[in-house]
PDB file of N, CA and C in Angstrom:
ATOM      1  N   GLY A   1       0.872  -1.150   0.021  1.00 55.00           N
ATOM      2  CA  GLY A   1      -0.015   0.159  -0.017  1.00 55.00           C
ATOM      3  C   GLY A   1       0.770   1.297  -0.096  1.00 55.00           C
ATOM      4  N   GLY A   2       0.166   2.390  -0.133  1.00 57.00           N
ATOM      5  CA  GLY A   2       0.830   3.633  -0.194  1.00 57.00           C
ATOM      6  C   GLY A   2       1.574   4.094   1.102  1.00 57.00           C
ATOM      7  N   GLU A   3       1.159   3.420   2.184  1.00 66.00           N
ATOM      8  CA  GLU A   3       1.789   3.841   3.505  1.00 66.00           C
ATOM      9  C   GLU A   3       3.275   3.256   3.671  1.00 66.00           C
ATOM     10  N   ASP A   4       3.688   2.419   2.691  1.00 77.00           N
ATOM     11  CA  ASP A   4       5.137   1.890   2.607  1.00 77.00           C
ATOM     12  C   ASP A   4       5.902   2.631   1.674  1.00 77.00           C
ATOM     13  N   PHE A   5       5.481   3.599   1.114  1.00 84.00           N
ATOM     14  CA  PHE A   5       6.332   4.551   0.069  1.00 84.00           C
ATOM     15  C   PHE A   5       6.724   5.740   0.851  1.00 84.00           C
ATOM     16  N   ILE A   6       8.068   5.922   0.620  1.00 86.00           N
ATOM     17  CA  ILE A   6       8.746   7.056   1.097  1.00 86.00           C
ATOM     18  C   ILE A   6       9.395   7.880  -0.072  1.00 86.00           C
ATOM     19  N   TYR A   7       9.193   9.055  -0.199  1.00 88.00           N
ATOM     20  CA  TYR A   7       9.592   9.857  -1.259  1.00 88.00           C
ATOM     21  C   TYR A   7      10.699  11.050  -0.695  1.00 88.00           C
ATOM     22  N   TYR A   8      11.991  10.630  -1.078  1.00 88.00           N
ATOM     23  CA  TYR A   8      13.010  11.677  -0.732  1.00 88.00           C
ATOM     24  C   TYR A   8      13.106  12.761  -1.592  1.00 88.00           C
ATOM     25  N   LEU A   9      12.891  14.057  -1.141  1.00 91.00           N
ATOM     26  CA  LEU A   9      13.027  15.255  -1.883  1.00 91.00           C
ATOM     27  C   LEU A   9      14.403  15.757  -1.855  1.00 91.00           C
ATOM     28  N   PHE A  10      14.943  16.191  -3.054  1.00 90.00           N
ATOM     29  CA  PHE A  10      16.361  16.833  -3.074  1.00 90.00           C
ATOM     30  C   PHE A  10      16.530  18.008  -3.704  1.00 90.00           C
ATOM     31  N   ASP A  11      15.368  18.588  -4.456  1.00 93.00           N
ATOM     32  CA  ASP A  11      15.450  19.780  -5.149  1.00 93.00           C
ATOM     33  C   ASP A  11      14.119  20.312  -5.190  1.00 93.00           C
ATOM     34  N   LEU A  12      14.054  21.744  -5.468  1.00 94.00           N
ATOM     35  CA  LEU A  12      12.822  22.361  -5.720  1.00 94.00           C
ATOM     36  C   LEU A  12      13.037  23.281  -6.796  1.00 94.00           C
ATOM     37  N   LEU A  13      12.163  22.980  -7.990  1.00 95.00           N
ATOM     38  CA  LEU A  13      12.373  23.806  -9.150  1.00 95.00           C
ATOM     39  C   LEU A  13      11.471  24.983  -9.304  1.00 95.00           C
ATOM     40  N   TYR A  14      10.186  24.740  -8.724  1.00 96.00           N
ATOM     41  CA  TYR A  14       9.144  25.816  -8.898  1.00 96.00           C
ATOM     42  C   TYR A  14       8.368  25.707  -7.556  1.00 96.00           C
ATOM     43  N   LEU A  15       7.890  27.015  -6.985  1.00 96.00           N
ATOM     44  CA  LEU A  15       7.279  27.080  -5.821  1.00 96.00           C
ATOM     45  C   LEU A  15       6.150  28.241  -6.060  1.00 96.00           C
ATOM     46  N   ASP A  16       5.027  27.868  -5.871  1.00 95.00           N
ATOM     47  CA  ASP A  16       3.755  28.736  -5.899  1.00 95.00           C
ATOM     48  C   ASP A  16       3.900  29.580  -7.159  1.00 95.00           C
ATOM     49  N   GLY A  17       4.293  29.008  -8.313  1.00 95.00           N
ATOM     50  CA  GLY A  17       4.272  29.765  -9.557  1.00 95.00           C
ATOM     51  C   GLY A  17       5.680  30.427  -9.859  1.00 95.00           C
ATOM     52  N   PHE A  18       6.480  30.370  -8.910  1.00 95.00           N
ATOM     53  CA  PHE A  18       7.848  31.090  -9.244  1.00 95.00           C
ATOM     54  C   PHE A  18       8.857  30.009  -9.641  1.00 95.00           C
ATOM     55  N   ASP A  19       9.552  30.313 -10.680  1.00 97.00           N
ATOM     56  CA  ASP A  19      10.669  29.509 -11.266  1.00 97.00           C
ATOM     57  C   ASP A  19      12.004  29.736 -10.473  1.00 97.00           C
ATOM     58  N   LEU A  20      12.441  28.735  -9.777  1.00 96.00           N
ATOM     59  CA  LEU A  20      13.579  28.688  -8.990  1.00 96.00           C
ATOM     60  C   LEU A  20      14.811  28.224  -9.587  1.00 96.00           C
ATOM     61  N   THR A  21      14.627  27.801 -10.901  1.00 93.00           N
ATOM     62  CA  THR A  21      15.733  27.113 -11.652  1.00 93.00           C
ATOM     63  C   THR A  21      17.063  28.040 -11.966  1.00 93.00           C
ATOM     64  N   ALA A  22      16.864  29.131 -11.839  1.00 93.00           N
ATOM     65  CA  ALA A  22      18.212  30.015 -11.924  1.00 93.00           C
ATOM     66  C   ALA A  22      19.002  30.181 -10.577  1.00 93.00           C
ATOM     67  N   ALA A  23      18.324  29.765  -9.437  1.00 92.00           N
ATOM     68  CA  ALA A  23      19.013  29.915  -8.295  1.00 92.00           C
ATOM     69  C   ALA A  23      19.928  28.559  -8.052  1.00 92.00           C
ATOM     70  N   ALA A  24      21.096  28.849  -7.341  1.00 89.00           N
ATOM     71  CA  ALA A  24      21.957  27.562  -6.994  1.00 89.00           C
ATOM     72  C   ALA A  24      21.218  26.596  -6.203  1.00 89.00           C
ATOM     73  N   LEU A  25      21.520  25.441  -6.501  1.00 89.00           N
ATOM     74  CA  LEU A  25      20.957  24.124  -5.761  1.00 89.00           C
ATOM     75  C   LEU A  25      20.992  24.504  -4.236  1.00 89.00           C
ATOM     76  N   THR A  26      21.959  24.928  -3.634  1.00 89.00           N
ATOM     77  CA  THR A  26      21.957  25.097  -2.148  1.00 89.00           C
ATOM     78  C   THR A  26      20.901  26.047  -1.749  1.00 89.00           C
ATOM     79  N   ALA A  27      20.679  27.089  -2.517  1.00 92.00           N
ATOM     80  CA  ALA A  27      19.368  28.015  -2.097  1.00 92.00           C
ATOM     81  C   ALA A  27      18.126  27.355  -2.263  1.00 92.00           C
ATOM     82  N   ARG A  28      17.958  26.599  -3.363  1.00 93.00           N
ATOM     83  CA  ARG A  28      16.738  25.744  -3.661  1.00 93.00           C
ATOM     84  C   ARG A  28      16.421  24.668  -2.297  1.00 93.00           C
ATOM     85  N   LYS A  29      17.571  23.950  -2.090  1.00 92.00           N
ATOM     86  CA  LYS A  29      17.463  23.052  -1.040  1.00 92.00           C
ATOM     87  C   LYS A  29      17.033  23.790   0.396  1.00 92.00           C
ATOM     88  N   HIS A  30      17.537  24.947   0.543  1.00 94.00           N
ATOM     89  CA  HIS A  30      17.096  25.621   1.763  1.00 94.00           C
ATOM     90  C   HIS A  30      15.643  25.981   1.779  1.00 94.00           C
ATOM     91  N   VAL A  31      15.097  26.409   0.706  1.00 96.00           N
ATOM     92  CA  VAL A  31      13.670  26.676   0.511  1.00 96.00           C
ATOM     93  C   VAL A  31      12.912  25.396   0.632  1.00 96.00           C
ATOM     94  N   LEU A  32      13.294  24.254   0.043  1.00 96.00           N
ATOM     95  CA  LEU A  32      12.754  23.122   0.169  1.00 96.00           C
ATOM     96  C   LEU A  32      12.597  22.582   1.686  1.00 96.00           C
ATOM     97  N   LYS A  33      13.700  22.703   2.273  1.00 95.00           N
ATOM     98  CA  LYS A  33      13.782  22.364   3.739  1.00 95.00           C
ATOM     99  C   LYS A  33      12.759  23.143   4.596  1.00 95.00           C
ATOM    100  N   ASP A  34      12.688  24.442   4.209  1.00 94.00           N
ATOM    101  CA  ASP A  34      11.659  25.223   4.915  1.00 94.00           C
ATOM    102  C   ASP A  34      10.213  24.834   4.569  1.00 94.00           C
ATOM    103  N   VAL A  35       9.881  24.427   3.384  1.00 93.00           N
ATOM    104  CA  VAL A  35       8.631  23.968   2.945  1.00 93.00           C
ATOM    105  C   VAL A  35       8.204  22.615   3.632  1.00 93.00           C
ATOM    106  N   LEU A  36       9.377  21.795   3.771  1.00 93.00           N
ATOM    107  CA  LEU A  36       8.852  20.446   4.499  1.00 93.00           C
ATOM    108  C   LEU A  36       9.020  20.542   5.945  1.00 93.00           C
ATOM    109  N   ALA A  37       9.295  21.767   6.532  1.00 91.00           N
ATOM    110  CA  ALA A  37       9.490  21.870   8.053  1.00 91.00           C
ATOM    111  C   ALA A  37       8.438  21.251   8.786  1.00 91.00           C
ATOM    112  N   GLY A  38       7.015  21.504   8.258  1.00 83.00           N
ATOM    113  CA  GLY A  38       5.936  21.174   8.872  1.00 83.00           C
ATOM    114  C   GLY A  38       5.614  19.701   8.689  1.00 83.00           C
ATOM    115  N   GLU A  39       6.150  18.997   7.847  1.00 79.00           N
ATOM    116  CA  GLU A  39       5.891  17.452   7.614  1.00 79.00           C
ATOM    117  C   GLU A  39       6.469  16.603   8.793  1.00 79.00           C
ATOM    118  N   ASP A  40       5.849  15.503   8.928  1.00 81.00           N
ATOM    119  CA  ASP A  40       6.092  14.576   9.862  1.00 81.00           C
ATOM    120  C   ASP A  40       7.463  13.799   9.411  1.00 81.00           C
ATOM    121  N   ARG A  41       8.418  13.924  10.284  1.00 79.00           N
ATOM    122  CA  ARG A  41       9.829  13.508   9.973  1.00 79.00           C
ATOM    123  C   ARG A  41       9.715  11.894   9.539  1.00 79.00           C
ATOM    124  N   ASN A  42       8.816  11.409   9.912  1.00 81.00           N
ATOM    125  CA  ASN A  42       8.762   9.827   9.525  1.00 81.00           C
ATOM    126  C   ASN A  42       7.531   9.535   8.533  1.00 81.00           C
ATOM    127  N   GLY A  43       7.223  10.688   7.962  1.00 86.00           N
ATOM    128  CA  GLY A  43       6.040  10.579   6.761  1.00 86.00           C
ATOM    129  C   GLY A  43       6.511  10.050   5.467  1.00 86.00           C
ATOM    130  N   MET A  44       5.709  10.178   4.440  1.00 90.00           N
ATOM    131  CA  MET A  44       5.964   9.744   3.160  1.00 90.00           C
ATOM    132  C   MET A  44       6.845  10.787   2.587  1.00 90.00           C
ATOM    133  N   LEU A  45       6.748  12.051   2.786  1.00 91.00           N
ATOM    134  CA  LEU A  45       7.715  13.052   2.205  1.00 91.00           C
ATOM    135  C   LEU A  45       8.943  13.401   3.129  1.00 91.00           C
ATOM    136  N   ARG A  46      10.059  13.166   2.620  1.00 91.00           N
ATOM    137  CA  ARG A  46      11.274  13.354   3.527  1.00 91.00           C
ATOM    138  C   ARG A  46      12.359  14.411   2.743  1.00 91.00           C
ATOM    139  N   PHE A  47      12.978  15.038   3.448  1.00 91.00           N
ATOM    140  CA  PHE A  47      14.042  15.917   2.813  1.00 91.00           C
ATOM    141  C   PHE A  47      15.385  15.062   2.709  1.00 91.00           C
ATOM    142  N   SER A  48      16.055  15.158   1.590  1.00 89.00           N
ATOM    143  CA  SER A  48      17.275  14.464   1.418  1.00 89.00           C
ATOM    144  C   SER A  48      18.485  15.419   1.775  1.00 89.00           C
ATOM    145  N   GLU A  49      19.285  15.129   2.836  1.00 86.00           N
ATOM    146  CA  GLU A  49      20.360  15.888   2.994  1.00 86.00           C
ATOM    147  C   GLU A  49      21.351  15.746   2.088  1.00 86.00           C
ATOM    148  N   ASP A  50      22.469  16.588   2.177  1.00 84.00           N
ATOM    149  CA  ASP A  50      23.538  16.541   1.320  1.00 84.00           C
ATOM    150  C   ASP A  50      24.451  15.600   1.823  1.00 84.00           C
ATOM    151  N   PHE A  51      25.349  15.072   0.965  1.00 81.00           N
ATOM    152  CA  PHE A  51      26.495  14.136   1.435  1.00 81.00           C
ATOM    153  C   PHE A  51      27.775  14.591   1.013  1.00 81.00           C
ATOM    154  N   ALA A  52      28.610  15.033   1.868  1.00 81.00           N
ATOM    155  CA  ALA A  52      30.021  15.632   1.427  1.00 81.00           C
ATOM    156  C   ALA A  52      31.057  14.310   1.220  1.00 81.00           C
ATOM    157  N   THR A  53      30.665  13.565   0.303  1.00 83.00           N
ATOM    158  CA  THR A  53      31.302  12.202   0.041  1.00 83.00           C
ATOM    159  C   THR A  53      31.789  12.231  -1.369  1.00 83.00           C
ATOM    160  N   ALA A  54      32.894  11.580  -1.569  1.00 85.00           N
ATOM    161  CA  ALA A  54      33.330  11.383  -3.075  1.00 85.00           C
ATOM    162  C   ALA A  54      32.276  10.468  -3.835  1.00 85.00           C
ATOM    163  N   GLY A  55      31.951  10.990  -4.882  1.00 82.00           N
ATOM    164  CA  GLY A  55      30.940  10.246  -5.725  1.00 82.00           C
ATOM    165  C   GLY A  55      31.194   8.688  -5.838  1.00 82.00           C
ATOM    166  N   SER A  56      32.345   8.315  -6.009  1.00 87.00           N
ATOM    167  CA  SER A  56      32.714   6.902  -6.091  1.00 87.00           C
ATOM    168  C   SER A  56      32.508   6.064  -4.813  1.00 87.00           C
ATOM    169  N   GLN A  57      32.628   6.816  -3.754  1.00 90.00           N
ATOM    170  CA  GLN A  57      32.398   6.016  -2.337  1.00 90.00           C
ATOM    171  C   GLN A  57      30.858   6.152  -2.029  1.00 90.00           C
ATOM    172  N   LEU A  58      30.239   7.161  -2.405  1.00 88.00           N
ATOM    173  CA  LEU A  58      28.838   7.283  -2.269  1.00 88.00           C
ATOM    174  C   LEU A  58      28.073   6.177  -2.972  1.00 88.00           C
ATOM    175  N   LEU A  59      28.499   5.934  -4.318  1.00 89.00           N
ATOM    176  CA  LEU A  59      27.973   4.948  -5.156  1.00 89.00           C
ATOM    177  C   LEU A  59      28.236   3.500  -4.575  1.00 89.00           C
ATOM    178  N   HIS A  60      29.430   3.284  -4.022  1.00 92.00           N
ATOM    179  CA  HIS A  60      29.644   2.121  -3.492  1.00 92.00           C
ATOM    180  C   HIS A  60      28.873   1.708  -2.159  1.00 92.00           C
ATOM    181  N   ASP A  61      28.747   2.795  -1.406  1.00 91.00           N
ATOM    182  CA  ASP A  61      27.844   2.678  -0.299  1.00 91.00           C
ATOM    183  C   ASP A  61      26.381   2.431  -0.510  1.00 91.00           C
ATOM    184  N   ALA A  62      25.985   3.192  -1.603  1.00 90.00           N
ATOM    185  CA  ALA A  62      24.585   3.031  -2.066  1.00 90.00           C
ATOM    186  C   ALA A  62      24.321   1.475  -2.514  1.00 90.00           C
ATOM    187  N   CYS A  63      25.252   0.961  -3.363  1.00 93.00           N
ATOM    188  CA  CYS A  63      25.134  -0.277  -3.852  1.00 93.00           C
ATOM    189  C   CYS A  63      25.158  -1.439  -2.661  1.00 93.00           C
ATOM    190  N   GLY A  64      26.071  -1.110  -1.729  1.00 94.00           N
ATOM    191  CA  GLY A  64      26.183  -2.077  -0.631  1.00 94.00           C
ATOM    192  C   GLY A  64      24.739  -2.059   0.168  1.00 94.00           C
ATOM    193  N   LEU A  65      24.127  -0.987   0.204  1.00 92.00           N
ATOM    194  CA  LEU A  65      22.884  -0.900   0.889  1.00 92.00           C
ATOM    195  C   LEU A  65      21.529  -1.370   0.179  1.00 92.00           C
ATOM    196  N   GLY A  66      21.938  -1.605  -1.039  1.00 92.00           N
ATOM    197  CA  GLY A  66      20.831  -2.097  -2.023  1.00 92.00           C
ATOM    198  C   GLY A  66      19.906  -1.015  -2.507  1.00 92.00           C
ATOM    199  N   LEU A  67      20.371   0.277  -2.340  1.00 86.00           N
ATOM    200  CA  LEU A  67      19.551   1.338  -2.695  1.00 86.00           C
ATOM    201  C   LEU A  67      19.244   1.361  -4.251  1.00 86.00           C
ATOM    202  N   GLU A  68      18.279   1.918  -4.623  1.00 84.00           N
ATOM    203  CA  GLU A  68      17.793   2.058  -5.988  1.00 84.00           C
ATOM    204  C   GLU A  68      18.664   2.886  -6.889  1.00 84.00           C
ATOM    205  N   GLY A  69      19.127   3.973  -6.441  1.00 81.00           N
ATOM    206  CA  GLY A  69      20.166   4.855  -6.993  1.00 81.00           C
ATOM    207  C   GLY A  69      20.543   6.121  -6.440  1.00 81.00           C
ATOM    208  N   ILE A  70      21.244   6.998  -6.873  1.00 84.00           N
ATOM    209  CA  ILE A  70      21.613   8.335  -6.261  1.00 84.00           C
ATOM    210  C   ILE A  70      21.549   9.294  -7.242  1.00 84.00           C
ATOM    211  N   VAL A  71      21.455  10.615  -6.828  1.00 82.00           N
ATOM    212  CA  VAL A  71      21.466  11.692  -7.719  1.00 82.00           C
ATOM    213  C   VAL A  71      22.434  12.653  -7.323  1.00 82.00           C
ATOM    214  N   SER A  72      23.292  13.184  -8.235  1.00 81.00           N
ATOM    215  CA  SER A  72      24.460  14.113  -7.874  1.00 81.00           C
ATOM    216  C   SER A  72      24.075  15.350  -8.780  1.00 81.00           C
ATOM    217  N   LYS A  73      24.379  16.404  -8.073  1.00 79.00           N
ATOM    218  CA  LYS A  73      24.349  17.773  -8.648  1.00 79.00           C
ATOM    219  C   LYS A  73      25.347  18.785  -7.950  1.00 79.00           C
ATOM    220  N   ARG A  74      25.848  19.670  -8.776  1.00 78.00           N
ATOM    221  CA  ARG A  74      26.820  20.565  -8.268  1.00 78.00           C
ATOM    222  C   ARG A  74      26.156  21.641  -7.342  1.00 78.00           C
ATOM    223  N   ALA A  75      26.490  21.740  -6.200  1.00 75.00           N
ATOM    224  CA  ALA A  75      25.849  22.592  -5.236  1.00 75.00           C
ATOM    225  C   ALA A  75      25.594  24.019  -5.666  1.00 75.00           C
ATOM    226  N   ASP A  76      26.667  24.546  -6.321  1.00 75.00           N
ATOM    227  CA  ASP A  76      26.604  25.981  -6.775  1.00 75.00           C
ATOM    228  C   ASP A  76      25.996  26.272  -8.243  1.00 75.00           C
ATOM    229  N   ALA A  77      25.580  25.239  -8.872  1.00 72.00           N
ATOM    230  CA  ALA A  77      24.962  25.253 -10.190  1.00 72.00           C
ATOM    231  C   ALA A  77      23.554  25.442 -10.154  1.00 72.00           C
ATOM    232  N   PRO A  78      23.041  26.179 -11.264  1.00 72.00           N
ATOM    233  CA  PRO A  78      21.627  26.325 -11.344  1.00 72.00           C
ATOM    234  C   PRO A  78      20.943  25.146 -11.736  1.00 72.00           C
TER     235      PRO A  78
END
């Protein structure tokens, strides 16, 4: 059922009709975290924190945990 589904959010491109794509990822993540602040921390919608880890190590760890995948973006890029 739907109660087993967890959706990790890592970026916010639009909010209330405003295009946020020109802003740096770090700024968009800050807004996203604020939007999700009222959500249940154990609910279906969860904020995906940043990982300051080398990509190869992160991929290795994700595979070891049997995760579905990873998404990488430059923090300062739009």
